[in-house]
Short mmCIF file of C-alpha atoms and ligand atoms in Angstrom, two decimals:
data_model
loop_
_atom_site.label_atom_id
_atom_site.label_comp_id
_atom_site.label_asym_id
_atom_site.label_seq_id
_atom_site.Cartn_x
_atom_site.Cartn_y
_atom_site.Cartn_z
CA MET A 1 -30.42 39.86 -6.49
CA LYS A 2 -31.42 41.38 -3.15
CA SER A 3 -31.60 38.00 -1.49
CA GLY A 4 -28.21 37.14 -3.03
CA LEU A 5 -26.70 40.22 -1.40
CA LEU A 6 -28.32 39.39 1.91
CA LEU A 7 -26.96 35.89 1.70
CA THR A 8 -23.46 37.19 0.95
CA ALA A 9 -23.74 39.64 3.86
CA ALA A 10 -24.93 36.86 6.16
CA VAL A 11 -22.08 34.60 5.08
CA CYS A 12 -19.59 37.43 5.64
CA LEU A 13 -21.02 38.15 9.06
CA SER A 14 -20.88 34.54 10.09
CA ILE A 15 -17.29 34.27 8.85
CA VAL A 16 -16.41 37.30 10.96
CA ALA A 17 -18.26 35.79 13.94
CA LEU A 18 -16.51 32.47 13.42
CA GLY A 19 -13.20 34.28 13.17
CA GLN A 20 -13.89 36.05 16.43
CA ARG A 21 -14.94 32.83 18.07
CA MET A 22 -11.81 31.11 16.84
CA LYS A 23 -9.70 33.98 18.06
CA LYS A 24 -11.37 33.76 21.45
CA THR A 25 -10.97 30.01 21.53
CA SER A 26 -7.30 30.17 20.69
CA ALA A 27 -6.80 32.85 23.33
CA GLU A 28 -8.64 30.64 25.77
CA LYS A 29 -6.29 27.83 24.92
CA ARG A 30 -3.45 29.72 26.54
CA PRO A 31 -4.52 30.12 30.14
CA ASN A 32 -1.72 30.76 32.59
CA ILE A 33 -0.47 27.62 34.27
CA ILE A 34 0.89 27.44 37.81
CA LEU A 35 2.14 24.26 39.37
CA ILE A 36 2.68 24.35 43.12
CA TYR A 37 4.85 21.33 43.77
CA ALA A 38 5.08 20.48 47.46
CA ASP A 39 7.88 18.33 48.83
CA ASP A 40 7.26 15.11 50.80
CA LEU A 41 3.62 16.00 51.46
CA GLY A 42 1.61 12.83 52.06
CA TYR A 43 -1.84 11.96 50.79
CA GLY A 44 -3.22 12.29 54.31
CA ASP A 45 -1.42 15.53 55.21
CA VAL A 46 -4.19 17.83 53.96
CA SER A 47 -7.59 18.16 55.55
CA CYS A 48 -9.44 17.86 52.23
CA ASN A 49 -8.03 14.32 52.07
CA GLY A 50 -9.17 13.53 55.59
CA ALA A 51 -6.52 14.96 57.94
CA VAL A 52 -8.11 16.04 61.22
CA LYS A 53 -5.11 16.79 63.43
CA VAL A 54 -3.89 19.50 61.07
CA ARG A 55 -6.04 21.83 58.98
CA THR A 56 -5.19 23.18 55.53
CA PRO A 57 -7.96 25.71 54.80
CA ASN A 58 -6.35 27.23 51.70
CA ILE A 59 -5.60 23.89 50.06
CA ASP A 60 -9.13 22.76 50.94
CA ARG A 61 -10.55 25.91 49.36
CA LEU A 62 -8.51 25.26 46.23
CA ALA A 63 -9.97 21.74 46.11
CA SER A 64 -13.49 23.09 46.59
CA GLN A 65 -12.97 25.34 43.56
CA GLY A 66 -11.58 22.59 41.34
CA VAL A 67 -11.04 18.86 41.05
CA ARG A 68 -9.54 16.84 43.88
CA PHE A 69 -8.08 13.54 42.74
CA THR A 70 -8.08 10.50 44.98
CA ASN A 71 -5.92 8.43 42.61
CA GLY A 72 -3.31 10.99 41.53
CA HIS A 73 0.33 9.99 41.34
CA ALA A 74 3.87 11.22 41.39
CA SER A 75 5.98 9.01 39.12
CA SER A 76 8.42 8.00 41.84
CA ALA A 77 8.67 7.79 45.61
CA THR A 78 11.53 10.31 45.79
CA CYS A 79 12.16 13.79 44.57
CA THR A 80 14.63 13.83 41.69
CA PRO A 81 13.00 11.08 39.60
CA SER A 82 9.48 12.48 40.11
CA ARG A 83 10.59 15.94 39.04
CA TYR A 84 12.48 14.50 36.10
CA SER A 85 9.33 12.68 34.89
CA LEU A 86 7.10 15.68 35.39
CA LEU A 87 9.36 17.97 33.38
CA THR A 88 10.22 15.51 30.59
CA GLY A 89 7.14 13.30 30.27
CA GLN A 90 9.43 10.27 30.50
CA TYR A 91 9.37 7.81 33.39
CA ALA A 92 12.63 8.42 35.24
CA TRP A 93 13.48 4.74 35.64
CA ARG A 94 14.08 4.65 31.89
CA LYS A 95 17.03 6.99 32.29
CA LYS A 96 20.19 6.27 34.27
CA GLY A 97 21.35 8.87 36.77
CA THR A 98 17.93 10.11 37.82
CA GLY A 99 18.08 8.87 41.43
CA ILE A 100 18.23 11.34 44.36
CA ALA A 101 20.80 13.84 43.06
CA PRO A 102 23.80 14.84 45.15
CA GLY A 103 24.09 18.56 45.78
CA ASN A 104 26.91 18.93 43.25
CA ALA A 105 25.31 16.92 40.43
CA ALA A 106 25.47 18.13 36.84
CA LEU A 107 22.15 18.85 35.10
CA ILE A 108 20.46 15.49 34.52
CA ILE A 109 18.01 16.66 31.85
CA ASP A 110 19.24 16.55 28.26
CA THR A 111 19.01 20.13 26.97
CA THR A 112 17.98 18.98 23.50
CA ILE A 113 14.75 17.24 24.46
CA THR A 114 11.23 18.62 24.61
CA THR A 115 10.47 19.52 28.20
CA LEU A 116 7.29 20.91 29.70
CA PRO A 117 8.66 24.48 29.95
CA ALA A 118 10.33 24.34 26.50
CA MET A 119 7.09 23.14 24.93
CA LEU A 120 5.15 25.95 26.62
CA GLN A 121 7.77 28.48 25.57
CA LYS A 122 7.15 27.43 21.97
CA ALA A 123 3.46 27.94 22.59
CA GLY A 124 4.20 31.55 23.54
CA TYR A 125 4.43 31.25 27.30
CA THR A 126 6.92 33.00 29.56
CA THR A 127 8.19 30.33 31.90
CA GLY A 128 9.62 30.53 35.40
CA ALA A 129 11.01 28.09 37.97
CA VAL A 130 10.97 29.11 41.62
CA GLY A 131 12.01 26.92 44.54
CA LYS A 132 13.60 23.53 44.92
CA TRP A 133 15.37 22.26 41.83
CA HIS A 134 17.26 19.04 42.68
CA LEU A 135 17.85 18.11 39.04
CA GLY A 136 21.52 19.07 38.93
CA ILE A 137 23.14 22.13 37.46
CA GLY A 138 26.19 22.72 35.27
CA ASN A 139 28.07 20.41 32.94
CA ASN A 140 29.93 17.22 33.77
CA ASN A 141 32.69 19.06 35.59
CA GLY A 142 30.02 19.92 38.15
CA PRO A 143 28.65 23.31 39.06
CA ASP A 144 30.94 26.36 39.16
CA TRP A 145 29.32 28.05 42.17
CA ASN A 146 31.37 31.23 41.75
CA GLY A 147 30.88 31.51 38.02
CA GLU A 148 28.28 30.79 35.38
CA LEU A 149 25.88 28.05 36.42
CA ARG A 150 24.87 26.52 33.13
CA PRO A 151 23.28 24.44 31.83
CA GLY A 152 20.41 24.63 34.26
CA PRO A 153 16.74 25.60 34.25
CA LEU A 154 17.27 28.27 31.57
CA GLU A 155 18.76 25.72 29.20
CA ILE A 156 15.74 23.39 29.45
CA GLY A 157 13.08 25.98 28.71
CA PHE A 158 12.69 28.37 31.63
CA ASN A 159 12.98 32.11 30.97
CA TYR A 160 13.67 32.85 34.61
CA CYS A 161 14.68 30.92 37.70
CA TRP A 162 15.17 31.51 41.40
CA ILE A 163 16.08 28.14 42.80
CA MET A 164 17.59 26.22 45.65
CA PRO A 165 20.02 24.06 43.67
CA ALA A 166 19.28 20.75 45.41
CA THR A 167 17.50 20.44 48.77
CA ALA A 168 17.74 22.47 51.97
CA ASP A 169 19.69 19.67 53.62
CA ARG A 170 22.41 19.75 50.95
CA VAL A 171 25.10 22.37 50.43
CA PRO A 172 25.57 24.98 49.13
CA CYS A 173 22.80 26.69 51.11
CA VAL A 174 22.33 29.50 48.60
CA TYR A 175 19.79 30.60 46.01
CA VAL A 176 20.61 30.66 42.34
CA GLU A 177 19.04 33.34 40.16
CA ASN A 178 19.31 32.51 36.47
CA HIS A 179 23.01 31.69 35.98
CA ARG A 180 24.48 33.00 39.23
CA VAL A 181 24.42 32.46 42.95
CA ALA A 182 22.32 35.35 44.26
CA ASN A 183 23.92 37.92 46.60
CA LEU A 184 27.37 36.36 46.35
CA ASP A 185 30.32 38.51 47.38
CA PRO A 186 33.19 37.71 44.98
CA ASN A 187 35.63 38.34 47.83
CA ASP A 188 34.10 35.49 49.78
CA PRO A 189 33.86 32.70 47.21
CA ILE A 190 31.98 29.46 47.86
CA LYS A 191 33.92 26.24 48.31
CA VAL A 192 31.98 22.99 48.15
CA SER A 193 33.11 19.40 48.60
CA TYR A 194 31.08 16.25 48.78
CA LYS A 195 34.17 14.25 49.76
CA ALA A 196 35.97 15.81 52.70
CA PRO A 197 35.72 18.69 55.15
CA ILE A 198 37.12 21.99 53.91
CA GLY A 199 39.85 23.43 56.12
CA ASP A 200 39.15 23.31 59.82
CA GLU A 201 35.50 24.38 59.66
CA PRO A 202 33.34 22.69 62.32
CA THR A 203 31.18 19.79 61.19
CA GLY A 204 28.06 18.26 62.68
CA LYS A 205 30.01 15.10 63.37
CA LYS A 206 32.91 16.79 65.15
CA ASN A 207 30.98 19.59 66.85
CA PRO A 208 27.45 18.43 67.71
CA GLU A 209 27.42 21.04 70.48
CA LEU A 210 27.09 23.73 67.78
CA LEU A 211 23.88 22.29 66.36
CA VAL A 212 20.44 23.78 67.02
CA MET A 213 18.85 20.68 65.47
CA LYS A 214 20.67 17.38 65.83
CA SER A 215 20.78 14.76 63.16
CA SER A 216 19.11 11.38 63.54
CA GLN A 217 20.81 10.02 60.43
CA GLY A 218 23.56 11.56 58.24
CA HIS A 219 23.29 15.36 57.94
CA ASP A 220 26.51 15.76 59.91
CA ASN A 221 28.81 17.52 57.47
CA ALA A 222 28.88 21.33 57.15
CA ILE A 223 27.03 23.34 59.79
CA VAL A 224 25.04 26.18 58.26
CA ASN A 225 22.73 28.29 60.46
CA GLY A 226 23.29 25.74 63.24
CA ILE A 227 21.99 22.87 61.11
CA GLY A 228 24.12 19.97 59.90
CA ARG A 229 23.93 19.40 56.14
CA ILE A 230 24.94 16.84 53.57
CA GLY A 231 28.21 17.98 52.00
CA PHE A 232 30.87 20.43 53.09
CA MET A 233 30.94 24.11 52.29
CA GLN A 234 32.79 27.23 53.22
CA GLY A 235 32.43 30.88 52.24
CA GLY A 236 29.57 32.58 50.43
CA THR A 237 28.36 34.04 53.73
CA SER A 238 26.35 36.91 52.21
CA ALA A 239 24.56 34.46 49.90
CA LEU A 240 23.44 31.95 52.55
CA TRP A 241 19.70 31.51 52.90
CA LYS A 242 17.98 31.82 56.25
CA ASP A 243 16.07 28.63 56.86
CA ASP A 244 13.12 30.23 58.65
CA LEU A 245 12.62 32.62 55.74
CA ILE A 246 12.76 30.11 52.87
CA ALA A 247 8.96 29.85 52.47
CA ALA A 248 8.48 33.63 52.60
CA THR A 249 11.35 34.22 50.17
CA LEU A 250 10.16 31.66 47.64
CA THR A 251 6.54 32.76 47.88
CA GLY A 252 7.60 36.37 47.31
CA LYS A 253 9.63 35.39 44.24
CA ALA A 254 6.70 33.39 42.87
CA GLN A 255 4.32 36.31 43.43
CA HIS A 256 6.76 38.65 41.77
CA PHE A 257 7.01 36.41 38.71
CA ILE A 258 3.21 36.33 38.42
CA GLU A 259 2.96 40.11 38.70
CA GLU A 260 5.72 40.71 36.18
CA ASN A 261 4.08 38.45 33.64
CA LYS A 262 0.42 39.12 34.25
CA ALA A 263 -0.16 40.59 30.81
CA LYS A 264 0.91 37.52 28.81
CA PRO A 265 0.52 33.76 29.14
CA PHE A 266 2.91 32.40 31.73
CA PHE A 267 3.88 29.08 33.26
CA LEU A 268 5.21 29.04 36.80
CA TYR A 269 6.81 25.92 38.25
CA PHE A 270 6.78 26.71 41.94
CA ALA A 271 8.47 23.95 43.93
CA THR A 272 8.21 24.64 47.65
CA HIS A 273 10.80 23.53 50.17
CA ASP A 274 8.00 22.64 52.59
CA ILE A 275 7.59 20.11 54.05
CA HIS A 276 11.04 18.58 53.43
CA VAL A 277 13.73 18.45 56.14
CA PRO A 278 15.23 20.41 57.76
CA ARG A 279 11.90 21.83 58.89
CA VAL A 280 12.44 25.35 60.17
CA PRO A 281 9.12 27.16 59.76
CA GLY A 282 8.83 30.93 60.02
CA LYS A 283 8.14 32.34 63.47
CA GLU A 284 4.46 32.96 62.71
CA PHE A 285 3.96 29.21 62.29
CA VAL A 286 6.11 27.86 65.11
CA GLY A 287 4.03 25.90 67.59
CA LYS A 288 0.77 26.64 65.72
CA SER A 289 -0.08 23.11 64.64
CA GLY A 290 0.45 21.46 67.99
CA MET A 291 2.17 18.73 65.99
CA GLY A 292 5.72 20.04 66.02
CA VAL A 293 7.68 21.43 63.11
CA ARG A 294 6.32 18.97 60.57
CA GLY A 295 2.77 20.14 61.28
CA ASP A 296 3.92 23.76 61.39
CA ALA A 297 5.55 23.30 57.97
CA ILE A 298 2.20 22.02 56.65
CA LEU A 299 0.55 25.22 57.92
CA GLN A 300 3.27 27.25 56.25
CA LEU A 301 2.76 25.37 52.98
CA ASP A 302 -0.98 26.03 53.24
CA TRP A 303 -0.22 29.72 53.76
CA THR A 304 1.95 29.66 50.62
CA VAL A 305 -0.93 28.24 48.59
CA GLY A 306 -3.25 30.90 50.02
CA GLN A 307 -0.78 33.63 49.08
CA ILE A 308 -0.64 32.48 45.46
CA MET A 309 -4.44 32.27 45.29
CA HIS A 310 -4.66 35.75 46.75
CA THR A 311 -2.18 37.15 44.22
CA LEU A 312 -4.19 35.65 41.37
CA ASP A 313 -7.40 37.14 42.77
CA SER A 314 -5.92 40.58 43.27
CA LEU A 315 -4.50 40.65 39.74
CA HIS A 316 -7.80 39.32 38.32
CA LEU A 317 -5.99 36.32 36.91
CA THR A 318 -7.88 33.55 38.73
CA ASP A 319 -10.35 32.89 35.91
CA ASN A 320 -7.63 32.53 33.31
CA THR A 321 -5.18 30.42 35.31
CA ILE A 322 -4.91 26.67 35.75
CA LEU A 323 -3.60 26.04 39.25
CA VAL A 324 -2.26 22.57 39.97
CA PHE A 325 -1.24 21.51 43.45
CA THR A 326 0.56 18.24 44.11
CA SER A 327 3.58 16.68 45.86
CA ASP A 328 6.76 15.05 44.55
CA ASN A 329 6.46 11.94 46.72
CA GLY A 330 4.78 10.60 49.81
CA PRO A 331 5.37 11.39 53.45
CA VAL A 332 8.21 10.72 55.85
CA VAL A 333 8.25 11.74 59.49
CA ASP A 334 11.85 11.28 60.64
CA ASP A 335 13.95 11.97 57.54
CA GLY A 336 17.26 12.42 59.30
CA TYR A 337 16.88 15.18 61.91
CA GLN A 338 15.81 14.98 65.55
CA ASP A 339 13.03 17.49 65.08
CA GLN A 340 10.46 15.75 67.30
CA ALA A 341 8.17 15.12 64.33
CA VAL A 342 7.68 11.52 65.46
CA GLU A 343 7.09 12.29 69.12
CA LEU A 344 4.56 15.05 68.37
CA LEU A 345 2.67 13.33 65.58
CA ASN A 346 -0.37 13.07 67.84
CA GLY A 347 -2.01 10.22 65.95
CA HIS A 348 -1.87 12.04 62.62
CA LYS A 349 -1.60 9.70 59.61
CA PRO A 350 0.53 11.40 56.92
CA GLY A 351 -0.32 8.73 54.33
CA GLY A 352 -4.03 8.68 55.21
CA PRO A 353 -5.40 5.22 54.47
CA LEU A 354 -2.37 4.23 52.39
CA ARG A 355 0.53 1.96 53.37
CA GLY A 356 4.22 2.90 53.22
CA GLY A 357 5.53 6.41 52.62
CA LYS A 358 8.37 8.18 50.86
CA TYR A 359 10.85 5.64 49.38
CA SER A 360 8.16 2.92 49.31
CA ASN A 361 6.61 0.74 46.62
CA PHE A 362 3.40 0.81 48.61
CA ASP A 363 0.93 3.44 47.52
CA ALA A 364 1.72 6.13 50.09
CA GLY A 365 5.05 6.47 48.23
CA THR A 366 3.52 7.89 45.08
CA ARG A 367 -0.21 8.49 45.57
CA VAL A 368 -0.21 12.10 46.67
CA PRO A 369 -2.49 15.12 47.07
CA PHE A 370 -3.46 16.23 43.57
CA ILE A 371 -5.74 19.18 42.86
CA VAL A 372 -6.48 20.96 39.59
CA ARG A 373 -8.38 24.24 39.65
CA TRP A 374 -9.39 25.32 36.19
CA PRO A 375 -12.14 27.93 36.15
CA GLY A 376 -14.63 27.46 33.34
CA GLU A 377 -13.39 23.96 32.53
CA ALA A 378 -13.42 21.99 35.77
CA GLU A 379 -16.59 21.87 37.84
CA PRO A 380 -15.83 23.28 41.31
CA GLY A 381 -15.94 20.75 44.10
CA THR A 382 -15.42 17.70 41.89
CA ILE A 383 -13.88 14.66 43.52
CA SER A 384 -12.43 12.33 40.93
CA SER A 385 -11.09 8.81 41.25
CA ALA A 386 -9.61 8.96 37.74
CA LEU A 387 -6.09 7.51 37.55
CA VAL A 388 -3.83 10.49 36.78
CA SER A 389 -0.09 11.04 36.94
CA GLN A 390 2.23 14.03 36.98
CA VAL A 391 3.98 12.55 33.95
CA ASP A 392 0.88 13.54 31.92
CA LEU A 393 1.12 17.29 32.50
CA LEU A 394 3.40 17.72 29.48
CA GLY A 395 1.19 15.74 27.07
CA SER A 396 -1.95 17.40 28.38
CA PHE A 397 -0.69 20.97 28.17
CA ALA A 398 0.79 20.23 24.74
CA ALA A 399 -2.69 19.20 23.61
CA LEU A 400 -4.21 22.29 25.23
CA THR A 401 -1.81 24.65 23.49
CA ARG A 402 -1.82 22.61 20.26
CA GLN A 403 1.87 21.85 20.34
CA PRO A 404 2.55 18.70 18.34
CA LEU A 405 4.73 16.11 20.07
CA LYS A 406 7.20 14.10 18.03
CA ASP A 407 7.44 10.36 18.62
CA GLN A 408 10.57 10.71 20.71
CA ASP A 409 9.09 13.49 22.87
CA ALA A 410 7.57 12.79 26.29
CA PRO A 411 7.35 9.04 25.68
CA ASP A 412 5.18 8.29 28.71
CA SER A 413 2.99 11.38 28.75
CA PHE A 414 -0.66 11.27 27.68
CA ASP A 415 -3.23 13.93 26.95
CA MET A 416 -5.36 13.64 30.08
CA LEU A 417 -7.18 16.97 29.74
CA THR A 418 -10.61 15.44 30.10
CA ALA A 419 -9.51 13.68 33.28
CA PHE A 420 -7.78 16.81 34.64
CA THR A 421 -11.00 18.75 34.14
CA GLY A 422 -12.88 16.09 36.08
CA LYS A 423 -15.05 15.08 33.12
CA ASP A 424 -13.48 11.70 32.42
CA LYS A 425 -13.64 9.64 35.59
CA LYS A 426 -11.36 6.84 34.37
CA GLY A 427 -8.13 8.57 33.39
CA ARG A 428 -5.16 6.44 32.42
CA THR A 429 -5.51 2.79 31.57
CA SER A 430 -2.53 2.03 33.79
CA VAL A 431 0.32 3.78 35.55
CA ILE A 432 3.78 2.63 36.61
CA GLU A 433 4.95 3.44 40.11
CA HIS A 434 8.64 3.56 40.94
CA ALA A 435 10.53 3.12 44.20
CA GLY A 436 13.07 0.33 44.82
CA ALA A 437 11.06 -1.80 42.42
CA LEU A 438 8.45 -1.03 39.79
CA GLY A 439 4.75 -1.52 40.29
CA ILE A 440 1.80 -1.14 37.96
CA ILE A 441 -1.76 -0.10 38.71
CA LYS A 442 -4.48 -1.13 36.31
CA ASP A 443 -8.23 -1.49 36.88
CA ASN A 444 -7.63 -1.01 40.58
CA TRP A 445 -5.25 -3.95 40.74
CA LYS A 446 -1.73 -3.19 41.86
CA TYR A 447 1.16 -5.48 41.04
CA ILE A 448 4.66 -5.00 42.50
CA GLU A 449 7.59 -6.79 40.91
CA PRO A 450 9.56 -9.24 43.05
CA ASN A 451 12.43 -7.42 44.72
CA ASN A 452 15.13 -8.41 47.17
CA GLY A 453 15.44 -5.04 48.85
CA PRO A 454 14.79 -4.66 52.59
CA ARG A 455 11.18 -4.73 53.72
CA LEU A 456 11.66 -1.92 56.19
CA ASP A 457 13.89 1.14 56.17
CA ARG A 458 14.61 1.34 59.87
CA SER A 459 16.13 4.81 59.79
CA VAL A 460 12.90 6.37 58.51
CA ASN A 461 10.62 3.62 59.83
CA ILE A 462 8.90 3.09 56.48
CA GLU A 463 7.79 -0.21 54.96
CA LEU A 464 9.37 -0.24 51.53
CA GLY A 465 7.06 -2.78 49.93
CA ASN A 466 9.90 -5.01 48.75
CA ASP A 467 9.23 -8.73 48.61
CA PRO A 468 11.09 -11.49 46.74
CA ALA A 469 7.67 -12.85 45.76
CA PRO A 470 5.28 -11.07 43.42
CA GLN A 471 2.71 -8.91 45.17
CA LEU A 472 -0.82 -8.21 44.02
CA TYR A 473 -3.35 -6.04 45.82
CA ASP A 474 -6.98 -5.39 45.03
CA LEU A 475 -7.12 -1.65 45.66
CA SER A 476 -10.89 -1.58 45.20
CA LYS A 477 -11.25 -3.55 48.46
CA ASP A 478 -7.83 -3.20 50.01
CA LEU A 479 -6.54 0.34 49.54
CA GLY A 480 -4.15 -0.20 52.47
CA GLU A 481 -2.39 -3.09 50.61
CA GLN A 482 -2.70 -5.47 53.53
CA SER A 483 -3.53 -8.66 51.73
CA ASN A 484 -1.26 -9.97 48.98
CA VAL A 485 -3.55 -11.97 46.70
CA ALA A 486 -0.95 -12.90 44.06
CA VAL A 487 -1.31 -16.63 44.77
CA GLN A 488 -5.10 -16.48 44.39
CA HIS A 489 -4.90 -14.61 41.05
CA PRO A 490 -1.99 -15.99 39.02
CA ASP A 491 -3.70 -14.91 35.79
CA ILE A 492 -3.81 -11.25 36.83
CA VAL A 493 -0.19 -11.42 38.04
CA LYS A 494 0.81 -12.83 34.67
CA THR A 495 -1.06 -10.19 32.68
CA LEU A 496 0.19 -7.23 34.74
CA SER A 497 3.79 -8.42 34.87
CA ALA A 498 3.74 -8.99 31.09
CA GLU A 499 2.32 -5.52 30.56
CA LEU A 500 4.95 -3.95 32.77
CA GLN A 501 7.68 -5.89 30.99
CA ALA A 502 6.35 -4.82 27.57
CA MET A 503 6.33 -1.16 28.61
CA LYS A 504 9.89 -1.44 29.85
CA GLU A 505 11.06 -3.04 26.63
CA ALA A 506 9.18 -0.66 24.34
CA GLY A 507 11.05 2.29 25.86
CA ARG A 508 7.80 4.21 25.81
CA SER A 509 4.16 3.87 26.73
CA ARG A 510 2.61 6.66 24.63
CA LEU A 511 1.71 5.11 21.30
C1 NG6 B 1 18.12 11.13 51.83
C2 NG6 B 1 18.28 12.03 53.06
C3 NG6 B 1 16.95 12.68 53.32
C4 NG6 B 1 16.45 13.40 52.08
C5 NG6 B 1 16.41 12.45 50.91
C6 NG6 B 1 16.04 13.13 49.62
C7 NG6 B 1 19.86 11.26 54.77
C8 NG6 B 1 20.06 10.38 55.96
N1 NG6 B 1 18.65 11.23 54.22
O1 NG6 B 1 19.33 10.55 51.51
O2 NG6 B 1 17.05 13.56 54.40
O3 NG6 B 1 17.27 14.49 51.79
O4 NG6 B 1 17.69 11.88 50.71
O5 NG6 B 1 14.74 13.58 49.68
O6 NG6 B 1 20.76 11.95 54.36
S1 NG6 B 1 14.02 14.02 48.35
O7 NG6 B 1 12.67 14.38 48.73
O8 NG6 B 1 14.77 15.17 47.86
O9 NG6 B 1 14.06 12.89 47.46
CA1 CA B 2 10.57 14.94 48.04
#
């Protein structure tokens, strides 16, 4: 009888203990998640990946506290499609209209699908988007800059947004907070045209003498803050951003979002403007890299990362926050402004050992800095060669927060949690890279489909990796993709091209 009671008590106690453990585990399954998404930052632009001409101490420290990936990928070699894939878990090349978005594009993400922020919202997260958007805003009539800007980030799962609608080189040069242009004076409405100049406003083309930074290609429409932009705009003077304050403004908004939401699980998508053109770093960074404004913008980006790390530390959130740092595509030096980035490069290699750059099928186009800091889960200082992609963040965080994905959801997104924590050193079986053509990486082989596009983009001086013949590189020996061995390995070409074709036809790669 006595022993029966003891047994019952022991069972009860262990049920309580189990319950507590489960409660703890499920709480632990909802760490905060912050993604710092840099723009046009190359694999070799950070010192933890080997840069020596420019130092990134904060990004290096982040890497030393987490996992640094050497084979981490953006889905595409330009901004809009990479961001589309990251937020939807679908390769962008599957969906028409996901190329580089004009500044007056309508929202390109279907508001009815499962996105990364919408999935996390369902899991109980408060979600925020701060920084560069470039995924369109408004319905098919285009954005109503003086009215309600919807659908936009709030309609695809964000609770809050403070965004630059497209890029800093596209008009209108204003921030949008939730559904409205911030600080807009209704008596000075914004007019935007992507077709023709508005009234007799000066343009970069007509009035180059008014420019503080001349264009090297395009960027000769409206002049805002002395910089020629893509697209014409007039009005909205009180709402215009100041280019040298963009990084400070966005970082402040990101910090504010973290502080406001510190008591509950949150997801922050923080897309920096750095180091995209036009590069106008804050005065504390000007001239500090010795590499011109591109190097100074890298220092400013590194400062941004340090600020976010500091905020997490001071709010005691570091241990319960996953911090991911990566870039939307590879590097470009002259991207359309005469900002002396080429002349002052000083031997720096933005793509590190990789060939190509932004816009390219070669690996510098999509293999980017990729760091995951996850206290308690990822061993600090891990360097991983696992094949990982930004398209997997949705599937992985869905697994973490136990959100079931339906078949049609995130069709290319896998649960890569064990790779993101540095435990699994293999990662994906294969990944598809997207620029002018498609390429596939599998077992360290890289195959690029035949493509008739130009081999070199002269305006940006980047090899695009197009070739009418199939290309095959052995990345285990030839990371710089110098030697096309397709002729020597017809069997591997056949297998990889068949696999790529099958994934295209299936409309999905997640089984
Ligand atoms: C190009 C722009 C370039 C940049 C790019 C988009 C010109 C000559 N070039 O068309 O400056 O804005 O589009 O970059 O206008 S991305 O990182 O947002 O994809
Ligand atoms: Ca970009």
